Structures are given as C-alpha cells and as structure tokens.
Amino acid sequence: MSYEEKLIRTVIKLIIAGVVLTFLVLWGVQLYLNRIPAQPIYFKHRHHVTEMHISCFYCHTDVAKGSFAGMPSVQDCMQCHQIVNSTDPNLTGKYALNPRELANVAKLISYWKNHKPIHWVKVYKLPQFVHYTHRVHVEFFLQAASKDPKLAALEKKYPASYPCVLCHGNVAEMKVLVPKQGFFWRDLVYGGQTPLITMGHCINCHTEWAGKKFPGGPDVPSLSQMRNCSECHY
Amino acid sequence: MEITRREFVKLTLMTGVAAGLAGCALPPHQLLVSQLDMPEYREPGESVWFATTCQGCSGGCGVSVRVMDGRAKKIEGLPEHPVNHGKVCAKGHSELQALYNPDRLPAALKSNGTSFTTVKDNSEVFKLLAGQLDQAAARKGTMLWITKPLSGTKGALLAYLAEKVGAKIWILDFPGSQAERAAMKSLTGKPELPYNNLLQSDYAVSFGSDFLLQGNSPVHDGWQYGEFRQGKNRHRDQKRGILVTFSPHLNTSTANSDRWIPVAPGTEGWAAIGLGNLISPHKKGEWLQWAKPIPLETISRITGVPEGIYQRLAARLLSARYPVALSGPENGLYTNGVWNTTVIQSLNHLLTGEYSSFNNSDFVLLPGQKGVPADLFLSTKEALQEMKSRKFETIWVFDANPRFLLPAALNFETLFNKAKNKVVFTPFIQETALLADYIVAAQSWLEEWGDRKLDGPFGIDGKRETLYELQQPVCLVPDWGRSISIPDALLSSIKLSSFSKEFPWNSFRDVLKSRYSDKDTWETLIVRGGIWEKYPLSWEMYGGDKTNPLYPPPAVTEKGKVLSGVNPWDYLKKLTFNKKVQPEFSGDKNGFVLLPYPSLALGDGSLANRPWMQELPDPMTTIVWASWIEVPSSLAKQLNLTREDVIQLETDSGMIQGPVYPNPGLHPSCVAVPVGQGHYSYGQYAYNRGFNPLSIVNPMWNEADELAWYSTRVQVKKTNMKQHLTLQDTRMDRLPVQVLTL
C-alpha cells in the first residue's frame, strides 16, 4: 500500500469516526434533554401500599369504571395529610417519617394552600392509535380471582395491589415510579421499574385467557375476537 | 483504492450503529395534571350531563355538555329544545377549544407600556375598576363601553350600571343586525329580527341570506330547512319545498337553492319590488304604493336580471300555496341596507299576510330596574365621533375586538389611545387588548352563569312563544387560573365603589336566583336548561313518552308577578328607509364591489384561534387554514388568472394580497373575500395567517349609522406570485356557468 493510499484510508476512517462520535454525542445530548424529570413530589408507593395497606383503588378511583385509572386530586391526598404531617404527635416509632419524607408532605400541603394542582410526570404513555380501557380488564380479573387458582394466589400475595400487579408489576415495592426505558443502569439506580407494556404483553395475555369460561362468568371472548386488531386500534 | 471486505463490513456496521442510535430518541415527557378539588357530583369514570345555553352566537341553542371529573368533554344539542331540536353547529362543538385553549389568559395582565405583567391578585383589578366607576359617576358621559350584543340579565346588569355611572354603550358586531331591526321597527313598531318562516312554506324566495350558516339563528333555520325540503311543513301537505335565491354571491344557502339568480350587489330590494309589482294585482295583501308605478324594465336594468325571470318566478309564487320571502343580515350591509330589508319584508308580508319576526336579545330587568334608556346606546358612527372629540376618559371593552373589525381608515387605535383608562375583558390577547392598560381574564360561557330570553314562533305549529334559557357553569374553572366572568368582575368592583348599596348581590348567580326566585322555576331551569312549552315531535323521537314530568313548565315569575323583558334596541330611531334606494359605493366606478363575507368557520374572526374551525373546509371552496380572494369567471378570464395566482386588491384605505379562487358563483361586478383571518395577535393558531379584508373597507354608513361593509369598490391587480392553497376541491373550475342560472 502506498503512502497516499494509507493517508486516504486514515482520513476516511477519521471522518467516519468523527461522524460516529458526533452521532453519539448528539444522542447523549438528546438523552439528557429528554430525560424523564423527577416527579414534583417524591411519592413512595412502597410506603403507602405495602406499609399502610392502602389499595390502588383508593387513589386511582376511575380504574374500575373508566378508561383511565385517574389521578387523585390534591384534596384526596389531604384527607390524610391534613393530619399526617410534621405537626402530628403520633408519628413515632415505626410510623416516624424521616426529614426528607416530612419535607415532601410539607410540599404537598403547600400545593393545597396555594390552590395549585400537582403536575405529575406521566409514566404510561400509549400511542394515540391505541385505545385501552381499564374497566373491562379490572372487572374481569376481580371476578376471575375467585375462580382461577393462579389469580387467587396472586390476590392473596398482593391484597392491596391486585389486579394492577399483573401489568404494572409490584409497584408497591418500587421506590419511585419511572417508566422502563430499556437501559439497565436505570434499573440499578431506581430500584425496580414498571414493566414495559408493549403490544406483545397485551397479545400474550389476550391469547392466554382467550375462550376461557368460568362457571357463573366471567366468559372471555374467543381467540379471534381477542386478537382482532380493531378491538384496540380504532 | 482498495477496501478489504473486512474493512467494508466494519465501516458499514459503524455507520449503521451510529444511525440507529441517533434514531433512538426518547419521546418527550408528558404531564398529568390532577384536580385540586374534585366536584361533589363526580362519580369516578361516569359522565354527568348539564343542560345549558350556547353563547357562540345569538341563536340561543340549548345544549347539553358531557362532563367528566369536572372537565367538559362534549357539547350536544338538547333534543326537546324548540330552537335547535337536538342539533348543534360546528361553532357550538368548537366551544370546547375556546375553553381549553392553550393561549387562554390564566390571570389578569397589567401593561407597563411595553409589555404585560401578570396581576397576582384580582383584588387589584377590582379596586382599579371601582375607582374608574366612581370617577365616571362623578363626571357623567366620560365612560364608553364597547361590547358584543348583550342579552338577558347580563345585559340588564350592564345597562343598569351604565345608567348609574353615565356610561355609553356601543354594540359592535359583524355583520350586525341593526339594519334588520331598524327595518322591522319601521314595519311593525318593534325592533326585532325577521324570522325565516320556512316551516310555513312550500316555496321560498331568498334574497341572499346565508341562513344555513350565518343567519340570526342558523341551527334553527337549518332544522326548518330540512323539514321544508322533506315536505314536512306545518300544513303537512308533503310537498317538497322549492327555494330560489337572488344574490350577488353563491354562498352555502344559495348553493342549496334550486335556482340561483345573480343580481347586482345592493339591488336585492329592487328585485323584491319587481316580484311584488307582478304579484300584488293578484293578491289581496298590501303592497308598497310608491313602488307600483316602477316599470319592470327599470328594475331589470338596475338589478341586471332579465324581465322574463321575474315574470316566471312571480307566476310560480302565485301558484304556490304558501310562498315566503327571506331576508338576512347580508341585505343590511349596503348603504341602503335598511331600505333593502324593509322592501324584502314588505314582499314577505304581501305573500304571507303577516310580518314574521323574533327577538333573541331582550334584557331581563333587575329588581327595581324600570327600563333601559334609549340614549344609553350609541351607533358606530356616533361612538367614533364622540371618541374623536376626546369625550371619553375611560373605555372598557367587553369581549369585542374593534381594532380587528373596524376598517383601518377609521383609525381606531388613535381614537382608543385618547382615553386615559383602557380596560379590556377578554379570554385571549387579541388586537384590541394589546392597547389596554389592564386585561381582565374573562371566562368561557361554559364556566359562568347567564340567561337569555327569546320571543318568536318557536312554539308548537309556529305559535309565538317566550323561552327563558339558563346558562350554567358545567365544569371546574382551572385551578391554575384566576379568570372571572364579566358580571362577577363588575359586581366585585361595585362592592368597592360608592354605589355598592344599589347592587346587593354577591355574585351573578345570586342575581339570577333573585330573578327566577320561584323554586320550581329555578329547578326547571337547572335541570332542563330552560322553560318552554313541550315539543312532542323531538321528545318522542328520542324515545321519550308523552308524559313529560317537566310539562307544563312553571311560569317564570318573581314574587308572584310574571317576569318579562325589555327590548333594548328601541334606540334605533333612523327610519329613513325610503331614502337611499340605490346603493352607494366608494372607489373607482370601474372597480369591483368587495364582499367581505363572514366565513362559516371563523365568523367575524373570533373563532380563528380554534384549530377545529381552521381545519373545517369552507363549504364552497373546501379551503382550510387560509384566506383567499374569489373572483368572477369573467375577471379571471380577462386577467388570465388561475387558482393560486396572487392578486392585489386596492382601495383608498389600504391594500391586501392573496391567492385567487376563480368562482363562477359571483356576479361579474364583485369580488368576495371571507373574513376571519389576518390576526396579528390572537394566539398561535390564528397568528400571522391570511389577511383581513375588513381593514381595507372604505367607511360608508347605512341608514342606521352602522358600517355598510359591502360598499367599497376595489382595484384588482395581478402580481407575478403564486401562493399555495390547501383544499379538497378539484371540480369547481370546470363547472359550466350555465348550470347556475335560470
């Protein structure tokens, strides 16, 4: 190989390396810019669900009746926290809150006092061409729990968070809810994340339960209906 | 140079990985905003429906709004409402986009000369308003209010307050109904609006009224039109109705006619005289004595319509069982607008034996209020003259946009800036608001209380009936905002002023409850949305039985006395309908008459900030998100214009440029431009889009001293530019003109 050929080869390699490096830098920048911001209040599902045994339905009230699970209003949070705050003398022993937790409660109270709603960061974002209704699924799993041994066991294991745990994972054990981005280092940092809900997840479950009939109901539609595209894409 | 296979694979892989990574962008995050307080009536996942009254236009349609978690989701018509019979127009549906518009003002703003800052607490605004009210009361006649048409108790409240402080009220509306009211007052003694009695008719002749889209009650007229065409008129003779239209412009209603007869602009009244002169010898009714001697040849020459057409049409009207003549706001937009409308309604009287009218803007007086002084109101001409003479120290603007609507030649900005204190009440920063010292963030009608009183043939079988409608808040006001309804803002300010004792109410809801103090009345208004006689047709259509628990409706009373209203339009004193028989036009005699017509989607421009309305295709041209200039086929041929060529329209007042849409549905002496675009401040969806044809109109006046919008001639010049139009139509260019004439 002549000197010129070597030079050209090196320059080409440098250009390509430069392009790749630029892509990587830009990718990193957009990763940073589009990073999921922290929730406005560091709300711990673990404390509320596992330790205080508050059911998912208590806050996410629309889940059994509507398409969306619903977000609790600030008033809902204040039902407890008008008492459970830094002025509560009963917050001792196992009920004690550390200073960081008390600061978060104080933050909540300031939202209420200033008449400001909380702008939570959305964890689950379905594309616009996907329509999902919580009601149908929650109703089914609640009714089927007494008739299917697997579901009954799950309900026994997660009394406060059944049937939500089937899709959303053990939210009760998560420090803070962060959507899975598929990057393992976030799993390490945030201590368990919500499962990535993809179309495959839905199809698997629809296939597994299709055609099942329980004495006295609920009856699950047939496989062709459960895998009909227009059930969710309309 | 040789590259080995290994190197090639390496390079390809590296490039592919880099490109793949670049495509793996994270989607931007979204926010979920919780409510502060859930409404008491809320049931999770369940909708609640509220009956209320749409205030999108003056029609007064009854609507029901679906609300979930305190948020309004959908607007539908009330099935048994006698005005709209369960239907809602596109404007009504789009009111949600005014309610949840991202450009809505969350709080009041204060000007520092160059920009606006947010007012942290509304009490600062109330103190300011109270001070201005006291100043005005001390020096009567120095305050001016500019407003859209008022009605109901809100109108009465404003009139009562204006009388106390000596303020004058200028009602500014496009296209405006003053000419029609003046015409009906001269004929019947009452300044009401002409009623299009299509349900009475089997043969209707219209004189350019776009009653299906832009009339005084478009949804009601649309319902009537459907029944008319299906032969379901009140006489039940099952005969399909026939519609013929005289008009210089093929609008949507005209396009629905069986025949369109192009007529010279401003001469619709002359066309009515032509028909009336032919019909009156064969009909018993009254006809205009002074018109009888006018020969048909003269009328044919003035209108440009052959004599044979008048003769054939008159014969058909005579053979029809129930012919009617229809007029609309368009007839009033010439310098002879009142005369035009008067003559057309006289023809209607000849054909039907009666004057059919209705009123949608009575004021429902407050307790103790004796009436509304006629000299409270100013016409547009009077208001501008008084602004010019520096008479007003304080000007308040209630949800109107005069800086956008008025022609540039009137120099509204200079006149407005003469006032020391300027406050604009509006939900959006529009053009007029930019000039204000304070902008008060007003609410949508979906968030505030109100009412309306209608009088007209809305009852069963066309019986004249009075309707009382309630407008109630259906959704929670956003927690992050401090918007306030205009009546509540005034009442809060009055509390801090020197005459607070004369207004003993804490809120506008209290005012309404004191008007409809009977318990049954209030409950019926809340549950049903209004009080009217049962309309069996629609009730049964929606599966109800004949036993309506809310029928008969309770009388609307206040402490045992039946409530009534007062027509505030008595100020219209000009009755010179027998002068100005010929329309006058400013500009070059060889120019073209400019017809700036209100567009279906954008109206007078107030709907331009709603994406649903911007993307609603114009019914005639199918154009979206743009302005255009319609030219007649003869002009297009003369200047060799094709679609999307840019032309220039020039008047003494200004110039606009825009893409051409050759329209065979235009009289050869006219060009037409839809109104609504051309905002330079009205939010992201309206900003810097299209042009405003109203700005180049030369100020001419009709007999009611209101602007004669259709009285300007323009010079048309071709440019070398092209501008793309987004539209769905491909056939209009190729339609033969002969299809559209008798």
mmCIF file of N, CA and C in Angstrom, chain B residues 473-578:
data_model
loop_
_atom_site.group_PDB
_atom_site.id
_atom_site.type_symbol
_atom_site.label_atom_id
_atom_site.label_comp_id
_atom_site.label_asym_id
_atom_site.label_seq_id
_atom_site.Cartn_x
_atom_site.Cartn_y
_atom_site.Cartn_z
ATOM 1 N N PRO B 473 -72.608 27.124 34.710
ATOM 2 C CA PRO B 473 -71.243 26.602 34.604
ATOM 3 C C PRO B 473 -71.280 25.077 34.653
ATOM 4 N N VAL B 474 -70.596 24.435 33.730
ATOM 5 C CA VAL B 474 -70.646 22.980 33.644
ATOM 6 C C VAL B 474 -69.344 22.329 34.072
ATOM 7 N N CYS B 475 -68.297 23.104 34.207
ATOM 8 C CA CYS B 475 -67.001 22.485 34.507
ATOM 9 C C CYS B 475 -66.289 23.332 35.549
ATOM 10 N N LEU B 476 -65.284 22.718 36.130
ATOM 11 C CA LEU B 476 -64.499 23.451 37.112
ATOM 12 C C LEU B 476 -63.608 24.454 36.392
ATOM 13 N N VAL B 477 -63.536 25.645 36.963
ATOM 14 C CA VAL B 477 -62.585 26.620 36.422
ATOM 15 C C VAL B 477 -61.188 26.086 36.719
ATOM 16 N N PRO B 478 -60.283 26.118 35.749
ATOM 17 C CA PRO B 478 -58.950 25.555 36.009
ATOM 18 C C PRO B 478 -58.327 26.133 37.261
ATOM 19 N N ASP B 479 -57.747 25.230 38.082
ATOM 20 C CA ASP B 479 -57.199 25.665 39.362
ATOM 21 C C ASP B 479 -56.032 26.611 39.211
ATOM 22 N N TRP B 480 -55.374 26.520 38.051
ATOM 23 C CA TRP B 480 -54.162 27.334 37.893
ATOM 24 C C TRP B 480 -54.500 28.754 37.444
ATOM 25 N N GLY B 481 -55.801 29.029 37.233
ATOM 26 C CA GLY B 481 -56.149 30.322 36.655
ATOM 27 C C GLY B 481 -56.945 31.197 37.593
ATOM 28 N N ARG B 482 -56.976 32.481 37.282
ATOM 29 C CA ARG B 482 -57.798 33.427 38.038
ATOM 30 C C ARG B 482 -58.705 34.182 37.078
ATOM 31 N N SER B 483 -59.281 33.437 36.124
ATOM 32 C CA SER B 483 -60.224 34.114 35.231
ATOM 33 C C SER B 483 -61.526 34.325 35.985
ATOM 34 N N ILE B 484 -62.315 35.272 35.487
ATOM 35 C CA ILE B 484 -63.553 35.606 36.193
ATOM 36 C C ILE B 484 -64.591 36.004 35.161
ATOM 37 N N SER B 485 -65.841 35.721 35.458
ATOM 38 C CA SER B 485 -66.875 36.106 34.497
ATOM 39 C C SER B 485 -67.061 37.617 34.562
ATOM 40 N N ILE B 486 -67.493 38.199 33.429
ATOM 41 C CA ILE B 486 -67.608 39.660 33.370
ATOM 42 C C ILE B 486 -68.612 40.188 34.394
ATOM 43 N N PRO B 487 -69.812 39.597 34.525
ATOM 44 C CA PRO B 487 -70.733 40.121 35.545
ATOM 45 C C PRO B 487 -70.168 40.010 36.958
ATOM 46 N N ASP B 488 -69.460 38.905 37.252
ATOM 47 C CA ASP B 488 -68.889 38.768 38.600
ATOM 48 C C ASP B 488 -67.782 39.780 38.828
ATOM 49 N N ALA B 489 -66.998 40.066 37.795
ATOM 50 C CA ALA B 489 -65.944 41.079 37.935
ATOM 51 C C ALA B 489 -66.568 42.439 38.234
ATOM 52 N N LEU B 490 -67.672 42.733 37.544
ATOM 53 C CA LEU B 490 -68.323 44.027 37.765
ATOM 54 C C LEU B 490 -68.911 44.096 39.167
ATOM 55 N N LEU B 491 -69.553 43.001 39.591
ATOM 56 C CA LEU B 491 -70.161 43.007 40.927
ATOM 57 C C LEU B 491 -69.096 43.130 42.014
ATOM 58 N N SER B 492 -67.962 42.473 41.822
ATOM 59 C CA SER B 492 -66.874 42.591 42.816
ATOM 60 C C SER B 492 -66.325 44.011 42.850
ATOM 61 N N SER B 493 -66.284 44.661 41.699
ATOM 62 C CA SER B 493 -65.787 46.037 41.668
ATOM 63 C C SER B 493 -66.804 46.983 42.278
ATOM 64 N N ILE B 494 -68.084 46.724 41.995
ATOM 65 C CA ILE B 494 -69.133 47.597 42.532
ATOM 66 C C ILE B 494 -69.103 47.582 44.051
ATOM 67 N N LYS B 495 -68.754 46.435 44.636
ATOM 68 C CA LYS B 495 -68.700 46.324 46.109
ATOM 69 C C LYS B 495 -67.718 47.305 46.705
ATOM 70 N N LEU B 496 -66.693 47.677 45.929
ATOM 71 C CA LEU B 496 -65.673 48.595 46.428
ATOM 72 C C LEU B 496 -65.963 50.034 46.006
ATOM 73 N N SER B 497 -67.092 50.234 45.339
ATOM 74 C CA SER B 497 -67.373 51.575 44.820
ATOM 75 C C SER B 497 -68.379 52.281 45.723
ATOM 76 N N SER B 498 -68.748 53.478 45.312
ATOM 77 C CA SER B 498 -69.608 54.289 46.176
ATOM 78 C C SER B 498 -71.088 53.919 46.058
ATOM 79 N N PHE B 499 -71.469 53.091 45.094
ATOM 80 C CA PHE B 499 -72.900 52.754 44.986
ATOM 81 C C PHE B 499 -73.129 51.265 45.191
ATOM 82 N N SER B 500 -72.370 50.680 46.089
ATOM 83 C CA SER B 500 -72.491 49.241 46.319
ATOM 84 C C SER B 500 -73.855 48.878 46.892
ATOM 85 N N LYS B 501 -74.490 49.827 47.589
ATOM 86 C CA LYS B 501 -75.785 49.504 48.226
ATOM 87 C C LYS B 501 -76.861 49.245 47.179
ATOM 88 N N GLU B 502 -76.688 49.819 46.001
ATOM 89 C CA GLU B 502 -77.723 49.633 44.970
ATOM 90 C C GLU B 502 -77.584 48.294 44.255
ATOM 91 N N PHE B 503 -76.514 47.586 44.541
ATOM 92 C CA PHE B 503 -76.296 46.267 43.934
ATOM 93 C C PHE B 503 -76.048 45.274 45.058
ATOM 94 N N PRO B 504 -77.123 44.758 45.659
ATOM 95 C CA PRO B 504 -76.946 43.977 46.892
ATOM 96 C C PRO B 504 -76.539 42.522 46.671
ATOM 97 N N TRP B 505 -76.064 42.156 45.500
ATOM 98 C CA TRP B 505 -75.752 40.755 45.244
ATOM 99 C C TRP B 505 -74.256 40.496 45.340
ATOM 100 N N ASN B 506 -73.922 39.302 45.845
ATOM 101 C CA ASN B 506 -72.509 38.932 45.955
ATOM 102 C C ASN B 506 -71.963 38.353 44.661
ATOM 103 N N SER B 507 -72.856 37.721 43.895
ATOM 104 C CA SER B 507 -72.380 37.091 42.659
ATOM 105 C C SER B 507 -73.493 37.150 41.623
ATOM 106 N N PHE B 508 -73.135 36.850 40.386
ATOM 107 C CA PHE B 508 -74.146 36.891 39.330
ATOM 108 C C PHE B 508 -75.144 35.756 39.496
ATOM 109 N N ARG B 509 -74.728 34.677 40.096
ATOM 110 C CA ARG B 509 -75.659 33.583 40.374
ATOM 111 C C ARG B 509 -76.759 34.074 41.303
ATOM 112 N N ASP B 510 -76.380 34.893 42.287
ATOM 113 C CA ASP B 510 -77.389 35.453 43.194
ATOM 114 C C ASP B 510 -78.380 36.320 42.425
ATOM 115 N N VAL B 511 -77.859 37.072 41.453
ATOM 116 C CA VAL B 511 -78.751 37.937 40.665
ATOM 117 C C VAL B 511 -79.775 37.079 39.927
ATOM 118 N N LEU B 512 -79.280 36.006 39.309
ATOM 119 C CA LEU B 512 -80.180 35.135 38.545
ATOM 120 C C LEU B 512 -81.191 34.475 39.464
ATOM 121 N N LYS B 513 -80.732 34.020 40.616
ATOM 122 C CA LYS B 513 -81.665 33.362 41.544
ATOM 123 C C LYS B 513 -82.733 34.335 42.032
ATOM 124 N N SER B 514 -82.360 35.607 42.118
ATOM 125 C CA SER B 514 -83.366 36.570 42.552
ATOM 126 C C SER B 514 -84.373 36.857 41.441
ATOM 127 N N ARG B 515 -83.956 36.672 40.181
ATOM 128 C CA ARG B 515 -84.902 36.866 39.072
ATOM 129 C C ARG B 515 -85.842 35.680 38.958
ATOM 130 N N TYR B 516 -85.279 34.482 39.092
ATOM 131 C CA TYR B 516 -86.087 33.268 38.951
ATOM 132 C C TYR B 516 -86.257 32.659 40.326
ATOM 133 N N SER B 517 -86.931 33.431 41.196
ATOM 134 C CA SER B 517 -86.893 33.078 42.613
ATOM 135 C C SER B 517 -87.843 31.935 42.959
ATOM 136 N N ASP B 518 -88.789 31.653 42.090
ATOM 137 C CA ASP B 518 -89.701 30.546 42.360
ATOM 138 C C ASP B 518 -88.911 29.239 42.323
ATOM 139 N N LYS B 519 -89.114 28.368 43.316
ATOM 140 C CA LYS B 519 -88.286 27.158 43.455
ATOM 141 C C LYS B 519 -88.446 26.234 42.240
ATOM 142 N N ASP B 520 -89.684 26.047 41.794
ATOM 143 C CA ASP B 520 -89.921 25.170 40.643
ATOM 144 C C ASP B 520 -89.264 25.746 39.393
ATOM 145 N N THR B 521 -89.341 27.060 39.279
ATOM 146 C CA THR B 521 -88.755 27.712 38.107
ATOM 147 C C THR B 521 -87.257 27.473 38.079
ATOM 148 N N TRP B 522 -86.606 27.698 39.213
ATOM 149 C CA TRP B 522 -85.158 27.549 39.248
ATOM 150 C C TRP B 522 -84.749 26.115 38.959
ATOM 151 N N GLU B 523 -85.455 25.171 39.566
ATOM 152 C CA GLU B 523 -85.098 23.757 39.360
ATOM 153 C C GLU B 523 -85.315 23.349 37.908
ATOM 154 N N THR B 524 -86.400 23.836 37.329
ATOM 155 C CA THR B 524 -86.645 23.505 35.920
ATOM 156 C C THR B 524 -85.549 24.083 35.035
ATOM 157 N N LEU B 525 -85.137 25.283 35.333
ATOM 158 C CA LEU B 525 -84.064 25.902 34.538
ATOM 159 C C LEU B 525 -82.770 25.107 34.670
ATOM 160 N N ILE B 526 -82.470 24.671 35.867
ATOM 161 C CA ILE B 526 -81.212 23.952 36.097
ATOM 162 C C ILE B 526 -81.252 22.594 35.414
ATOM 163 N N VAL B 527 -82.369 21.878 35.579
ATOM 164 C CA VAL B 527 -82.425 20.502 35.088
ATOM 165 C C VAL B 527 -82.622 20.470 33.573
ATOM 166 N N ARG B 528 -83.502 21.347 33.106
ATOM 167 C CA ARG B 528 -83.911 21.266 31.710
ATOM 168 C C ARG B 528 -83.130 22.232 30.821
ATOM 169 N N GLY B 529 -82.552 23.265 31.420
ATOM 170 C CA GLY B 529 -81.819 24.259 30.642
ATOM 171 C C GLY B 529 -82.673 25.426 30.208
ATOM 172 N N GLY B 530 -83.983 25.341 30.445
ATOM 173 C CA GLY B 530 -84.829 26.453 30.027
ATOM 174 C C GLY B 530 -86.284 26.138 30.284
ATOM 175 N N ILE B 531 -87.117 27.100 29.997
ATOM 176 C CA ILE B 531 -88.553 26.908 30.184
ATOM 177 C C ILE B 531 -89.253 27.208 28.866
ATOM 178 N N TRP B 532 -89.939 26.221 28.346
ATOM 179 C CA TRP B 532 -90.692 26.381 27.106
ATOM 180 C C TRP B 532 -91.782 25.325 27.093
ATOM 181 N N GLU B 533 -92.679 25.483 26.129
ATOM 182 C CA GLU B 533 -93.750 24.510 26.014
ATOM 183 C C GLU B 533 -93.177 23.191 25.488
ATOM 184 N N LYS B 534 -93.781 22.120 25.879
ATOM 185 C CA LYS B 534 -93.304 20.799 25.435
ATOM 186 C C LYS B 534 -93.401 20.712 23.912
ATOM 187 N N TYR B 535 -92.382 20.145 23.279
ATOM 188 C CA TYR B 535 -92.390 19.978 21.823
ATOM 189 C C TYR B 535 -92.430 18.491 21.544
ATOM 190 N N PRO B 536 -93.598 17.949 21.278
ATOM 191 C CA PRO B 536 -93.737 16.484 21.272
ATOM 192 C C PRO B 536 -92.905 15.783 20.205
ATOM 193 N N LEU B 537 -92.686 16.393 19.092
ATOM 194 C CA LEU B 537 -92.023 15.685 17.986
ATOM 195 C C LEU B 537 -90.649 15.191 18.407
ATOM 196 N N SER B 538 -89.841 16.054 18.942
ATOM 197 C CA SER B 538 -88.484 15.635 19.255
ATOM 198 C C SER B 538 -88.441 14.764 20.499
ATOM 199 N N TRP B 539 -89.355 14.981 21.418
ATOM 200 C CA TRP B 539 -89.373 14.178 22.634
ATOM 201 C C TRP B 539 -89.617 12.713 22.283
ATOM 202 N N GLU B 540 -90.568 12.474 21.405
ATOM 203 C CA GLU B 540 -90.865 11.091 21.026
ATOM 204 C C GLU B 540 -89.741 10.507 20.174
ATOM 205 N N MET B 541 -89.149 11.362 19.385
ATOM 206 C CA MET B 541 -88.078 10.899 18.504
ATOM 207 C C MET B 541 -86.933 10.300 19.320
ATOM 208 N N TYR B 542 -86.712 10.816 20.485
ATOM 209 C CA TYR B 542 -85.613 10.318 21.301
ATOM 210 C C TYR B 542 -86.080 9.266 22.303
ATOM 211 N N GLY B 543 -87.215 8.686 22.037
ATOM 212 C CA GLY B 543 -87.627 7.527 22.844
ATOM 213 C C GLY B 543 -88.377 7.881 24.102
ATOM 214 N N GLY B 544 -88.705 9.139 24.271
ATOM 215 C CA GLY B 544 -89.434 9.508 25.490
ATOM 216 C C GLY B 544 -90.915 9.234 25.347
ATOM 217 N N ASP B 545 -91.609 9.180 26.434
ATOM 218 C CA ASP B 545 -93.065 9.041 26.310
ATOM 219 C C ASP B 545 -93.692 10.430 26.374
ATOM 220 N N LYS B 546 -95.009 10.445 26.165
ATOM 221 C CA LYS B 546 -95.647 11.758 26.046
ATOM 222 C C LYS B 546 -95.772 12.457 27.386
ATOM 223 N N THR B 547 -95.596 11.694 28.461
ATOM 224 C CA THR B 547 -95.736 12.319 29.779
ATOM 225 C C THR B 547 -94.389 12.885 30.194
ATOM 226 N N ASN B 548 -94.245 14.135 30.038
ATOM 227 C CA ASN B 548 -93.003 14.795 30.404
ATOM 228 C C ASN B 548 -93.148 15.343 31.813
ATOM 229 N N PRO B 549 -92.353 14.855 32.765
ATOM 230 C CA PRO B 549 -92.552 15.332 34.146
ATOM 231 C C PRO B 549 -92.333 16.826 34.310
ATOM 232 N N LEU B 550 -91.676 17.447 33.344
ATOM 233 C CA LEU B 550 -91.431 18.875 33.472
ATOM 234 C C LEU B 550 -92.450 19.691 32.675
ATOM 235 N N TYR B 551 -93.554 19.056 32.285
ATOM 236 C CA TYR B 551 -94.586 19.749 31.499
ATOM 237 C C TYR B 551 -95.881 19.760 32.287
ATOM 238 N N PRO B 552 -96.707 20.763 32.326
ATOM 239 C CA PRO B 552 -96.377 22.049 31.722
ATOM 240 C C PRO B 552 -95.297 22.768 32.537
ATOM 241 N N PRO B 553 -94.494 23.558 31.888
ATOM 242 C CA PRO B 553 -93.425 24.218 32.623
ATOM 243 C C PRO B 553 -94.004 25.304 33.523
ATOM 244 N N PRO B 554 -93.355 25.569 34.630
ATOM 245 C CA PRO B 554 -93.875 26.624 35.504
ATOM 246 C C PRO B 554 -93.714 27.992 34.845
ATOM 247 N N ALA B 555 -94.568 28.892 35.226
ATOM 248 C CA ALA B 555 -94.441 30.260 34.714
ATOM 249 C C ALA B 555 -93.189 30.880 35.320
ATOM 250 N N VAL B 556 -92.571 31.737 34.575
ATOM 251 C CA VAL B 556 -91.363 32.375 35.085
ATOM 252 C C VAL B 556 -91.802 33.604 35.857
ATOM 253 N N THR B 557 -91.703 33.539 37.161
ATOM 254 C CA THR B 557 -92.240 34.635 37.969
ATOM 255 C C THR B 557 -91.204 35.144 38.939
ATOM 256 N N GLU B 558 -91.473 36.312 39.438
ATOM 257 C CA GLU B 558 -90.676 36.848 40.526
ATOM 258 C C GLU B 558 -91.675 37.379 41.541
ATOM 259 N N LYS B 559 -91.759 36.701 42.612
ATOM 260 C CA LYS B 559 -92.691 37.051 43.705
ATOM 261 C C LYS B 559 -94.116 37.193 43.170
ATOM 262 N N GLY B 560 -94.566 36.231 42.447
ATOM 263 C CA GLY B 560 -95.963 36.206 42.012
ATOM 264 C C GLY B 560 -96.219 36.958 40.722
ATOM 265 N N LYS B 561 -95.284 37.810 40.287
ATOM 266 C CA LYS B 561 -95.511 38.547 39.035
ATOM 267 C C LYS B 561 -94.752 37.845 37.916
ATOM 268 N N VAL B 562 -95.386 37.755 36.773
ATOM 269 C CA VAL B 562 -94.719 37.096 35.641
ATOM 270 C C VAL B 562 -93.591 37.999 35.141
ATOM 271 N N LEU B 563 -92.422 37.390 35.015
ATOM 272 C CA LEU B 563 -91.253 38.144 34.552
ATOM 273 C C LEU B 563 -91.399 38.521 33.095
ATOM 274 N N SER B 564 -90.843 39.641 32.750
ATOM 275 C CA SER B 564 -90.808 39.984 31.330
ATOM 276 C C SER B 564 -89.460 40.602 31.038
ATOM 277 N N GLY B 565 -89.275 41.002 29.837
ATOM 278 C CA GLY B 565 -88.004 41.629 29.498
ATOM 279 C C GLY B 565 -88.275 42.935 28.805
ATOM 280 N N VAL B 566 -87.221 43.567 28.363
ATOM 281 C CA VAL B 566 -87.391 44.813 27.613
ATOM 282 C C VAL B 566 -86.447 44.773 26.430
ATOM 283 N N ASN B 567 -86.926 45.225 25.293
ATOM 284 C CA ASN B 567 -86.116 45.223 24.089
ATOM 285 C C ASN B 567 -85.213 46.453 24.111
ATOM 286 N N PRO B 568 -83.916 46.253 24.160
ATOM 287 C CA PRO B 568 -83.036 47.411 24.289
ATOM 288 C C PRO B 568 -82.798 48.144 22.982
ATOM 289 N N TRP B 569 -83.305 47.604 21.865
ATOM 290 C CA TRP B 569 -82.976 48.165 20.567
ATOM 291 C C TRP B 569 -83.872 49.324 20.165
ATOM 292 N N ASP B 570 -84.653 49.795 21.091
ATOM 293 C CA ASP B 570 -85.521 50.933 20.761
ATOM 294 C C ASP B 570 -84.753 52.184 20.420
ATOM 295 N N TYR B 571 -83.420 52.127 20.654
ATOM 296 C CA TYR B 571 -82.650 53.330 20.334
ATOM 297 C C TYR B 571 -82.550 53.546 18.831
ATOM 298 N N LEU B 572 -82.919 52.510 18.070
ATOM 299 C CA LEU B 572 -82.787 52.632 16.612
ATOM 300 C C LEU B 572 -83.877 53.567 16.094
ATOM 301 N N LYS B 573 -83.542 54.817 15.938
ATOM 302 C CA LYS B 573 -84.580 55.800 15.614
ATOM 303 C C LYS B 573 -84.635 56.108 14.130
ATOM 304 N N LYS B 574 -83.564 55.719 13.387
ATOM 305 C CA LYS B 574 -83.487 56.149 11.993
ATOM 306 C C LYS B 574 -84.503 55.362 11.154
ATOM 307 N N LEU B 575 -85.411 56.076 10.557
ATOM 308 C CA LEU B 575 -86.420 55.392 9.771
ATOM 309 C C LEU B 575 -86.409 55.883 8.339
ATOM 310 N N THR B 576 -85.238 56.234 7.865
ATOM 311 C CA THR B 576 -85.197 56.847 6.541
ATOM 312 C C THR B 576 -85.104 55.782 5.453
ATOM 313 N N PHE B 577 -85.954 54.755 5.546
ATOM 314 C CA PHE B 577 -85.848 53.644 4.612
ATOM 315 C C PHE B 577 -86.288 54.036 3.211
ATOM 316 N N ASN B 578 -87.026 55.107 3.081
ATOM 317 C CA ASN B 578 -87.439 55.478 1.729
ATOM 318 C C ASN B 578 -86.467 56.439 1.071
#
